[in-house]
């Protein structure tokens, strides 16, 4: 282990650390911090074990002019350490340790006492990505008055060699950072809020967001929702299974179709309703605390009925009453087969059939659900996860068949059910995907004078007269007690995700209800975006403000009320884009002026700020956008090139900080980059400069001064990415550029919520992890799913392992992976799955099929349409063979046959490489 203090003030710490680290198996060397690989190689000597190089940073002069030279020299030291380690024997592992003082590179409880050290921390992050074979560790060590204690804590960390690559050793203990989404909790529970769906798809995210309180117009009322019921349509919407043409009827992005609550406001021309009335009804967008609706859609809740119970009524009983009474005309003595008998529709069918004195045969997907149906008096209960129900129904009806089928199954189960209808039978199709996918339907059964009803209640709601008539019919039966609330599970709004997951995996019985009970734990609600409000009489200075992102920032400040702008660059009015920008701002009523100044020159900036304050519109804010890029591997960067990139970011910010501390500002905004967090390869000095900005913001906030840093992901439309046509390349590695409107919307949110440092961007973490090893470290573990949640191994590694196996072994390995994916989708044990049994015989529904095929896409980069899987009758064996073919590993094997299998269909080729959903979420490190 080589201990290298940067300056003499670290000598006492190093001496004490040597005492704690001394051991027979550990060779300790005290060396100078060198800037060449040869100096470090001499210190290493001839290694007999793992090599640890420990660089302890010393104190930097407070002079702004010394910041960049110090950071450059430290970058050179780290570069030399890495180069020396690459020359080690193959059997020696190398560890590089950077020991800084508390810098502000990490948030509290690290104290930002030495922001200059954050630049070296940033260089080390890039080093970790550019030299992935090295173990690069960064430790923030808070010094106490007892060097002996500090040395002991440091020695413990060095000996441990743990997985954590960033550690803060503070006076209150050891802390490690974790990148987190910005918290959604508002200081208070907003009066009105609604459910929002982020990243629709199998990895959907739900969040409550503040909304404006609705006001009723003529014929309208506002209902304070007390309970809303879930429907499969909601699940299909959030998982992106519902095609756009099926969503147009709801005309809202908020989930929910039915609810119950209390009228709190009534518009003109409303009769029969008043504030305080308890009501229920079918209302799109009902996952909200308050909802605006036409009065005619609401019905009174009978006395003694709960809000939760009333919420179970509208959809199920409107559907069942219309299909069985108005369409199928179910009569006394007839037999109805209902699939999913323990679901909301199924249980409503039981009530309707009992009143009509009809016979019921019901299916359900689990023994618990079948037991419930028997308890409710259903005499014949069958398994919906097996096609055996068809033979059993034939036996129960002695070959006559049933009179009515209420169907929600897909694929072969649907066809078998149609064949079970006797003469004059009526088939009610409540499923959506077979119809929307335009799947073929066998016509031979229709020789039996059958009638097929495809029903969607959402379509009926677009026919006002029929909808009103149906509502009145159902209401009469509810008021008379003929239709009673369905069995239901209730979740508070704070646990809405659990409610969705329960229904998504068909683990529920009856209905699932989300309650807005004021006595429950309130949900976390994201506040409405609040715009920054700027002083129209003050001047806002933007460095780098005459082109690119700086110019876009000028427009954004204008939108937020700024009317006096000082736009600064090294070329000033001679910047090519300046005339057009100034003219545009002038047309918008803004007095903008272009200034020529070097932001790293303290005299230049001092004169500029004094000139502004001498006028009628004093300086009120600063936005530091100035930057310079010179991308190259750290090994290739000279000190001159390194310093040139650092200077505008680091020294420019230090100058602005120093000269504005005594001025009264309401905005001090530093523009950073996500590169500071992830350590972009080939951008070591840029990463270093940006991380210094974050540390500086934290230091200013500790001093009660205004300061915020926003770390942008890649930006579209303007700036470096747009100028150099890098959009496609960045998206390919998981960093999709962010549109400016989204970027500035996020900036509004960040600035109004007061975070000293935060960031925003489009990130596909799995793809980015393949390029940047730092993203696979513990720091990102709370937002980047582990490999086993996306695939058991990265695709390339998995394929490489298959290539080294015999054909039989490769196929067996692939089949095990497919089986695990299916077991996870169906929430079964892999051992319970027969590779030669048809998937639809397991009760594989469209949601499960899509989850299976999404995991196949993520693990193997092969896209298969969900409905192809459902209608093909594919087995695990067949799917394995198809993947073999798609992956280019072998010719397709001969499909296995079984007594219940029909020939498998060839699934047409689909574009490969469909990306996993991106996330747009502000994120930053938190301890």
CSV table of N, CA and C in Angstrom, one decimal, residues 67-197:
chain,number,residue,atom,x,y,z
A,67,UNK,N,-7.4,27.6,-8.1
A,67,UNK,CA,-8.3,26.5,-8.1
A,67,UNK,C,-8.0,25.6,-9.3
A,68,UNK,N,-8.0,26.1,-10.5
A,68,UNK,CA,-7.8,25.4,-11.7
A,68,UNK,C,-6.4,24.7,-11.7
A,69,UNK,N,-5.3,25.4,-11.4
A,69,UNK,CA,-4.0,24.7,-11.4
A,69,UNK,C,-4.0,23.5,-10.4
A,70,UNK,N,-4.6,23.7,-9.2
A,70,UNK,CA,-4.6,22.6,-8.3
A,70,UNK,C,-5.4,21.4,-8.8
A,71,UNK,N,-6.6,21.7,-9.4
A,71,UNK,CA,-7.5,20.6,-9.9
A,71,UNK,C,-6.8,19.9,-11.1
A,72,UNK,N,-6.0,20.7,-11.9
A,72,UNK,CA,-5.3,20.1,-13.0
A,72,UNK,C,-4.2,19.2,-12.5
A,73,UNK,N,-3.5,19.6,-11.5
A,73,UNK,CA,-2.4,18.8,-11.0
A,73,UNK,C,-3.0,17.5,-10.4
A,74,UNK,N,-4.1,17.6,-9.7
A,74,UNK,CA,-4.7,16.4,-9.1
A,74,UNK,C,-5.2,15.5,-10.2
A,75,UNK,N,-5.8,16.0,-11.3
A,75,UNK,CA,-6.1,15.2,-12.4
A,75,UNK,C,-4.9,14.4,-13.0
A,76,UNK,N,-3.8,15.1,-13.1
A,76,UNK,CA,-2.6,14.5,-13.6
A,76,UNK,C,-2.1,13.4,-12.6
A,77,UNK,N,-2.2,13.6,-11.3
A,77,UNK,CA,-1.9,12.6,-10.4
A,77,UNK,C,-2.7,11.3,-10.6
A,78,UNK,N,-4.0,11.5,-10.7
A,78,UNK,CA,-4.9,10.4,-10.8
A,78,UNK,C,-4.6,9.6,-12.1
A,79,UNK,N,-4.4,10.4,-13.2
A,79,UNK,CA,-4.1,9.8,-14.5
A,79,UNK,C,-2.8,9.0,-14.4
A,80,UNK,N,-1.8,9.5,-13.7
A,80,UNK,CA,-0.5,8.8,-13.5
A,80,UNK,C,-0.7,7.5,-12.7
A,81,UNK,N,-1.5,7.6,-11.7
A,81,UNK,CA,-1.8,6.4,-10.8
A,81,UNK,C,-2.4,5.3,-11.7
A,82,UNK,N,-3.4,5.7,-12.5
A,82,UNK,CA,-4.0,4.7,-13.3
A,82,UNK,C,-3.1,4.0,-14.3
A,83,UNK,N,-2.2,4.9,-14.9
A,83,UNK,CA,-1.3,4.4,-15.9
A,83,UNK,C,-0.3,3.4,-15.2
A,84,UNK,N,0.1,3.8,-14.0
A,84,UNK,CA,1.1,2.9,-13.3
A,84,UNK,C,0.4,1.5,-13.0
A,85,UNK,N,-0.9,1.6,-12.7
A,85,UNK,CA,-1.6,0.3,-12.4
A,85,UNK,C,-1.7,-0.6,-13.6
A,86,UNK,N,-1.9,0.0,-14.7
A,86,UNK,CA,-2.1,-0.8,-15.9
A,86,UNK,C,-0.8,-1.6,-16.3
A,87,UNK,N,0.3,-1.2,-15.7
A,87,UNK,CA,1.6,-1.9,-16.0
A,87,UNK,C,1.9,-3.0,-15.0
A,88,UNK,N,0.9,-3.2,-14.0
A,88,UNK,CA,1.1,-4.3,-13.0
A,88,UNK,C,1.0,-5.7,-13.6
A,89,UNK,N,1.6,-6.7,-13.0
A,89,UNK,CA,1.4,-8.0,-13.4
A,89,UNK,C,-0.1,-8.4,-13.4
A,90,UNK,N,-0.4,-9.4,-14.2
A,90,UNK,CA,-1.8,-9.8,-14.4
A,90,UNK,C,-2.4,-10.3,-13.1
A,91,UNK,N,-1.6,-10.8,-12.2
A,91,UNK,CA,-2.1,-11.4,-11.0
A,91,UNK,C,-2.3,-10.4,-9.9
A,92,UNK,N,-2.0,-9.2,-10.1
A,92,UNK,CA,-2.1,-8.1,-9.1
A,92,UNK,C,-3.3,-7.2,-9.4
A,93,UNK,N,-4.2,-7.2,-8.4
A,93,UNK,CA,-5.4,-6.3,-8.6
A,93,UNK,C,-4.9,-4.9,-8.0
A,94,UNK,N,-5.5,-3.9,-8.6
A,94,UNK,CA,-5.1,-2.5,-8.3
A,94,UNK,C,-6.3,-1.7,-7.7
A,95,UNK,N,-6.0,-1.0,-6.6
A,95,UNK,CA,-7.0,-0.2,-6.0
A,95,UNK,C,-6.4,1.3,-5.9
A,96,UNK,N,-7.2,2.2,-6.4
A,96,UNK,CA,-6.9,3.6,-6.3
A,96,UNK,C,-7.8,4.3,-5.3
A,97,UNK,N,-7.2,4.9,-4.3
A,97,UNK,CA,-8.0,5.5,-3.2
A,97,UNK,C,-7.8,7.1,-3.3
A,98,UNK,N,-8.9,7.8,-3.4
A,98,UNK,CA,-8.8,9.3,-3.4
A,98,UNK,C,-9.4,9.7,-2.0
A,99,UNK,N,-8.6,10.3,-1.2
A,99,UNK,CA,-9.1,10.7,0.2
A,99,UNK,C,-9.1,12.2,0.1
A,100,UNK,N,-10.4,12.8,0.2
A,100,UNK,CA,-10.6,14.2,0.2
A,100,UNK,C,-11.0,14.7,1.6
A,101,UNK,N,-11.0,16.0,1.7
A,101,UNK,CA,-11.7,16.6,2.8
A,101,UNK,C,-13.2,16.7,2.5
A,102,UNK,N,-14.1,17.0,3.4
A,102,UNK,CA,-15.5,17.2,3.0
A,102,UNK,C,-15.6,18.3,2.0
A,103,UNK,N,-16.2,18.0,0.8
A,103,UNK,CA,-16.1,18.9,-0.3
A,103,UNK,C,-17.5,19.4,-0.7
A,104,UNK,N,-18.5,18.7,-0.5
A,104,UNK,CA,-19.8,19.0,-1.1
A,104,UNK,C,-20.1,18.2,-2.3
A,105,UNK,N,-19.2,17.3,-2.7
A,105,UNK,CA,-19.5,16.4,-3.8
A,105,UNK,C,-20.6,15.5,-3.5
A,106,UNK,N,-20.8,15.3,-2.2
A,106,UNK,CA,-22.0,14.5,-1.7
A,106,UNK,C,-22.8,15.5,-0.8
A,107,UNK,N,-24.1,15.2,-0.7
A,107,UNK,CA,-25.0,16.0,0.1
A,107,UNK,C,-24.8,15.8,1.6
A,108,UNK,N,-25.6,16.5,2.4
A,108,UNK,CA,-25.5,16.3,3.8
A,108,UNK,C,-25.7,14.8,4.2
A,109,UNK,N,-25.0,14.3,5.2
A,109,UNK,CA,-24.2,15.1,6.2
A,109,UNK,C,-22.8,15.4,5.9
A,110,UNK,N,-22.3,15.2,4.7
A,110,UNK,CA,-21.0,15.7,4.4
A,110,UNK,C,-21.1,17.2,4.3
A,111,UNK,N,-20.1,17.9,4.9
A,111,UNK,CA,-20.1,19.3,4.9
A,111,UNK,C,-19.3,19.9,3.8
A,112,UNK,N,-19.8,20.9,3.1
A,112,UNK,CA,-19.1,21.4,1.9
A,112,UNK,C,-18.0,22.4,2.3
A,113,UNK,N,-17.0,22.0,3.1
A,113,UNK,CA,-16.0,22.9,3.6
A,113,UNK,C,-14.9,23.1,2.6
A,114,UNK,N,-14.7,22.1,1.6
A,114,UNK,CA,-13.6,22.2,0.7
A,114,UNK,C,-14.1,21.9,-0.7
A,115,UNK,N,-14.9,22.8,-1.4
A,115,UNK,CA,-15.4,22.5,-2.7
A,115,UNK,C,-14.4,22.2,-3.7
A,116,UNK,N,-13.2,22.7,-3.6
A,116,UNK,CA,-12.1,22.5,-4.6
A,116,UNK,C,-11.8,21.0,-4.7
A,117,UNK,N,-12.0,20.2,-3.6
A,117,UNK,CA,-11.7,18.8,-3.6
A,117,UNK,C,-12.8,18.1,-4.5
A,118,UNK,N,-13.9,18.7,-4.7
A,118,UNK,CA,-15.0,18.0,-5.5
A,118,UNK,C,-14.5,17.8,-6.9
A,119,UNK,N,-13.7,18.7,-7.4
A,119,UNK,CA,-13.2,18.5,-8.8
A,119,UNK,C,-12.4,17.2,-8.9
A,120,UNK,N,-11.5,16.9,-8.0
A,120,UNK,CA,-10.8,15.7,-8.0
A,120,UNK,C,-11.7,14.5,-7.9
A,121,UNK,N,-12.7,14.6,-7.1
A,121,UNK,CA,-13.7,13.6,-6.9
A,121,UNK,C,-14.3,13.3,-8.3
A,122,UNK,N,-14.7,14.3,-9.0
A,122,UNK,CA,-15.2,14.1,-10.4
A,122,UNK,C,-14.3,13.4,-11.3
A,123,UNK,N,-13.0,13.8,-11.3
A,123,UNK,CA,-12.0,13.2,-12.1
A,123,UNK,C,-11.9,11.7,-11.8
A,124,UNK,N,-12.0,11.4,-10.5
A,124,UNK,CA,-11.9,10.0,-10.1
A,124,UNK,C,-13.1,9.2,-10.6
A,125,UNK,N,-14.3,9.8,-10.7
A,125,UNK,CA,-15.5,9.1,-11.3
A,125,UNK,C,-15.3,8.8,-12.7
A,126,UNK,N,-14.7,9.7,-13.5
A,126,UNK,CA,-14.4,9.3,-14.9
A,126,UNK,C,-13.3,8.3,-15.0
A,127,UNK,N,-12.4,8.4,-14.1
A,127,UNK,CA,-11.3,7.4,-14.1
A,127,UNK,C,-11.9,6.0,-13.9
A,128,UNK,N,-12.9,5.8,-13.0
A,128,UNK,CA,-13.5,4.5,-12.7
A,128,UNK,C,-14.1,4.0,-14.0
A,129,UNK,N,-14.7,4.8,-14.9
A,129,UNK,CA,-15.3,4.4,-16.1
A,129,UNK,C,-14.3,4.1,-17.2
A,130,UNK,N,-13.2,4.9,-17.3
A,130,UNK,CA,-12.3,4.7,-18.3
A,130,UNK,C,-11.3,3.5,-18.0
A,131,UNK,N,-11.1,3.2,-16.7
A,131,UNK,CA,-10.3,2.1,-16.3
A,131,UNK,C,-11.1,1.1,-15.5
A,132,UNK,N,-12.0,0.4,-16.2
A,132,UNK,CA,-13.0,-0.5,-15.4
A,132,UNK,C,-12.3,-1.6,-14.7
A,133,UNK,N,-11.1,-2.0,-15.0
A,133,UNK,CA,-10.4,-3.1,-14.3
A,133,UNK,C,-9.8,-2.6,-13.0
A,134,UNK,N,-9.7,-1.3,-12.8
A,134,UNK,CA,-9.2,-0.8,-11.5
A,134,UNK,C,-10.4,-0.7,-10.5
A,135,UNK,N,-10.0,-0.8,-9.2
A,135,UNK,CA,-11.0,-0.5,-8.2
A,135,UNK,C,-10.8,0.9,-7.7
A,136,UNK,N,-11.6,1.8,-8.1
A,136,UNK,CA,-11.4,3.2,-7.8
A,136,UNK,C,-12.3,3.6,-6.6
A,137,UNK,N,-11.8,4.1,-5.5
A,137,UNK,CA,-12.6,4.4,-4.4
A,137,UNK,C,-12.4,5.8,-4.0
A,138,UNK,N,-13.5,6.5,-3.5
A,138,UNK,CA,-13.4,7.9,-3.1
A,138,UNK,C,-13.9,8.0,-1.7
A,139,UNK,N,-13.2,8.6,-0.8
A,139,UNK,CA,-13.5,8.7,0.6
A,139,UNK,C,-13.4,10.2,1.0
A,140,UNK,N,-14.5,10.7,1.6
A,140,UNK,CA,-14.5,12.0,2.2
A,140,UNK,C,-14.2,11.9,3.7
A,141,UNK,N,-13.1,12.4,4.1
A,141,UNK,CA,-12.7,12.2,5.5
A,141,UNK,C,-12.8,13.6,6.3
A,142,UNK,N,-13.7,13.7,7.2
A,142,UNK,CA,-13.8,14.9,8.0
A,142,UNK,C,-12.8,14.8,9.1
A,143,UNK,N,-11.9,15.8,9.1
A,143,UNK,CA,-10.8,15.8,10.1
A,143,UNK,C,-11.4,16.3,11.5
A,144,UNK,N,-10.9,15.8,12.5
A,144,UNK,CA,-11.2,16.2,13.9
A,144,UNK,C,-10.0,16.8,14.5
A,145,UNK,N,-10.0,17.2,15.8
A,145,UNK,CA,-8.9,17.7,16.5
A,145,UNK,C,-7.9,16.6,16.9
A,146,UNK,N,-8.3,15.4,16.6
A,146,UNK,CA,-7.5,14.2,17.0
A,146,UNK,C,-7.1,13.4,15.8
A,147,UNK,N,-5.9,13.7,15.2
A,147,UNK,CA,-5.5,12.9,14.0
A,147,UNK,C,-5.4,11.4,14.2
A,148,UNK,N,-5.2,11.0,15.5
A,148,UNK,CA,-5.2,9.6,15.8
A,148,UNK,C,-6.5,8.9,15.5
A,149,UNK,N,-7.6,9.6,15.9
A,149,UNK,CA,-9.0,9.1,15.6
A,149,UNK,C,-9.3,9.1,14.1
A,150,UNK,N,-8.9,10.2,13.4
A,150,UNK,CA,-9.1,10.2,12.0
A,150,UNK,C,-8.4,9.1,11.3
A,151,UNK,N,-7.2,8.9,11.7
A,151,UNK,CA,-6.3,7.8,11.0
A,151,UNK,C,-7.0,6.5,11.2
A,152,UNK,N,-7.5,6.2,12.4
A,152,UNK,CA,-8.1,4.9,12.7
A,152,UNK,C,-9.4,4.7,11.8
A,153,UNK,N,-10.2,5.7,11.6
A,153,UNK,CA,-11.4,5.6,10.8
A,153,UNK,C,-10.9,5.4,9.3
A,154,UNK,N,-9.9,6.1,8.9
A,154,UNK,CA,-9.4,5.9,7.5
A,154,UNK,C,-8.8,4.5,7.3
A,155,UNK,N,-8.1,4.1,8.3
A,155,UNK,CA,-7.4,2.7,8.2
A,155,UNK,C,-8.5,1.6,8.1
A,156,UNK,N,-9.6,1.8,8.9
A,156,UNK,CA,-10.6,0.8,8.9
A,156,UNK,C,-11.2,0.7,7.5
A,157,UNK,N,-11.4,1.9,6.8
A,157,UNK,CA,-12.0,1.9,5.5
A,157,UNK,C,-11.1,1.3,4.5
A,158,UNK,N,-9.8,1.6,4.6
A,158,UNK,CA,-8.8,1.0,3.6
A,158,UNK,C,-8.7,-0.5,3.8
A,159,UNK,N,-8.8,-1.0,5.0
A,159,UNK,CA,-8.6,-2.4,5.2
A,159,UNK,C,-9.9,-3.2,4.7
A,160,UNK,N,-11.0,-2.5,4.8
A,160,UNK,CA,-12.3,-3.2,4.5
A,160,UNK,C,-12.4,-3.6,3.0
A,161,UNK,N,-12.0,-2.6,2.1
A,161,UNK,CA,-12.1,-2.9,0.7
A,161,UNK,C,-13.5,-3.3,0.3
A,162,UNK,N,-14.5,-2.6,0.7
A,162,UNK,CA,-15.9,-3.1,0.5
A,162,UNK,C,-16.3,-2.7,-0.9
A,163,UNK,N,-17.6,-3.0,-1.2
A,163,UNK,CA,-18.2,-2.7,-2.5
A,163,UNK,C,-18.5,-1.2,-2.7
A,164,UNK,N,-18.7,-0.5,-1.6
A,164,UNK,CA,-19.0,0.9,-1.7
A,164,UNK,C,-17.8,1.7,-2.3
A,165,UNK,N,-18.1,2.4,-3.4
A,165,UNK,CA,-17.0,3.1,-4.0
A,165,UNK,C,-17.0,4.6,-3.6
A,166,UNK,N,-18.0,5.1,-2.9
A,166,UNK,CA,-18.0,6.4,-2.4
A,166,UNK,C,-18.5,6.4,-0.9
A,167,UNK,N,-17.7,7.0,0.0
A,167,UNK,CA,-18.0,6.9,1.4
A,167,UNK,C,-17.7,8.3,2.0
A,168,UNK,N,-18.5,8.7,2.9
A,168,UNK,CA,-18.3,9.9,3.7
A,168,UNK,C,-18.1,9.5,5.2
A,169,UNK,N,-16.9,9.7,5.7
A,169,UNK,CA,-16.5,9.5,7.1
A,169,UNK,C,-16.7,10.8,7.8
A,170,UNK,N,-17.8,10.9,8.5
A,170,UNK,CA,-18.1,12.2,9.2
A,170,UNK,C,-17.8,12.0,10.7
A,171,UNK,N,-18.0,13.1,11.4
A,171,UNK,CA,-17.9,13.1,12.9
A,171,UNK,C,-19.0,12.3,13.5
A,172,UNK,N,-20.1,12.1,12.8
A,172,UNK,CA,-21.2,11.3,13.3
A,172,UNK,C,-21.3,9.9,12.7
A,173,UNK,N,-20.3,9.5,12.0
A,173,UNK,CA,-20.4,8.1,11.5
A,173,UNK,C,-20.0,8.0,10.1
A,174,UNK,N,-20.2,6.8,9.5
A,174,UNK,CA,-19.9,6.5,8.1
A,174,UNK,C,-21.2,6.5,7.3
A,175,UNK,N,-21.2,7.2,6.2
A,175,UNK,CA,-22.4,7.3,5.3
A,175,UNK,C,-22.0,7.0,3.9
A,176,UNK,N,-22.9,6.4,3.2
A,176,UNK,CA,-22.7,6.1,1.8
A,176,UNK,C,-23.9,6.8,1.0
A,177,UNK,N,-23.6,7.3,-0.2
A,177,UNK,CA,-24.6,8.0,-1.0
A,177,UNK,C,-25.5,7.0,-1.8
A,178,UNK,N,-26.7,7.4,-2.1
A,178,UNK,CA,-27.6,6.8,-3.0
A,178,UNK,C,-28.3,7.8,-3.8
A,179,UNK,N,-28.4,7.5,-5.1
A,179,UNK,CA,-29.1,8.4,-6.0
A,179,UNK,C,-30.6,8.0,-5.9
A,180,UNK,N,-31.4,9.1,-5.7
A,180,UNK,CA,-32.8,8.8,-5.5
A,180,UNK,C,-33.7,9.8,-6.4
A,181,UNK,N,-34.9,9.3,-6.8
A,181,UNK,CA,-35.8,10.3,-7.4
A,181,UNK,C,-36.1,11.4,-6.4
A,182,UNK,N,-36.4,12.6,-6.9
A,182,UNK,CA,-36.7,13.7,-6.0
A,182,UNK,C,-38.0,13.3,-5.3
A,183,UNK,N,-38.1,13.5,-4.0
A,183,UNK,CA,-39.3,13.1,-3.2
A,183,UNK,C,-40.5,13.8,-3.7
A,184,UNK,N,-41.6,13.1,-3.7
A,184,UNK,CA,-42.9,13.7,-4.1
A,184,UNK,C,-43.7,14.3,-3.0
A,185,UNK,N,-43.3,14.1,-1.8
A,185,UNK,CA,-44.1,14.6,-0.7
A,185,UNK,C,-44.1,16.1,-0.7
A,186,UNK,N,-45.3,16.7,-0.7
A,186,UNK,CA,-45.5,18.1,-0.5
A,186,UNK,C,-45.5,18.5,0.9
A,187,UNK,N,-45.2,19.8,1.3
A,187,UNK,CA,-45.3,20.2,2.7
A,187,UNK,C,-46.6,20.0,3.3
A,188,UNK,N,-47.7,20.0,2.5
A,188,UNK,CA,-49.0,19.8,3.0
A,188,UNK,C,-49.8,18.9,2.0
A,189,UNK,N,-50.8,18.3,2.4
A,189,UNK,CA,-51.6,17.5,1.5
A,189,UNK,C,-52.5,18.5,0.7
A,190,UNK,N,-52.3,18.6,-0.7
A,190,UNK,CA,-53.1,19.5,-1.5
A,190,UNK,C,-54.5,19.2,-1.4
A,191,UNK,N,-55.4,20.2,-1.6
A,191,UNK,CA,-56.8,20.0,-1.5
A,191,UNK,C,-57.3,19.0,-2.6
A,192,UNK,N,-56.7,19.1,-3.8
A,192,UNK,CA,-57.2,18.3,-4.9
A,192,UNK,C,-56.0,17.6,-5.5
A,193,UNK,N,-56.2,16.4,-5.9
A,193,UNK,CA,-55.1,15.6,-6.5
A,193,UNK,C,-55.7,14.5,-7.3
A,194,UNK,N,-54.9,14.0,-8.3
A,194,UNK,CA,-55.3,12.9,-9.1
A,194,UNK,C,-54.2,12.0,-9.4
A,195,UNK,N,-54.5,10.8,-9.9
A,195,UNK,CA,-53.5,9.8,-10.1
A,195,UNK,C,-52.9,10.0,-11.5
A,196,UNK,N,-51.6,9.9,-11.5
A,196,UNK,CA,-50.8,10.1,-12.8
A,196,UNK,C,-50.0,8.8,-13.1
A,197,UNK,N,-49.9,8.5,-14.3
A,197,UNK,CA,-49.2,7.3,-14.7
A,197,UNK,C,-47.9,7.7,-15.4
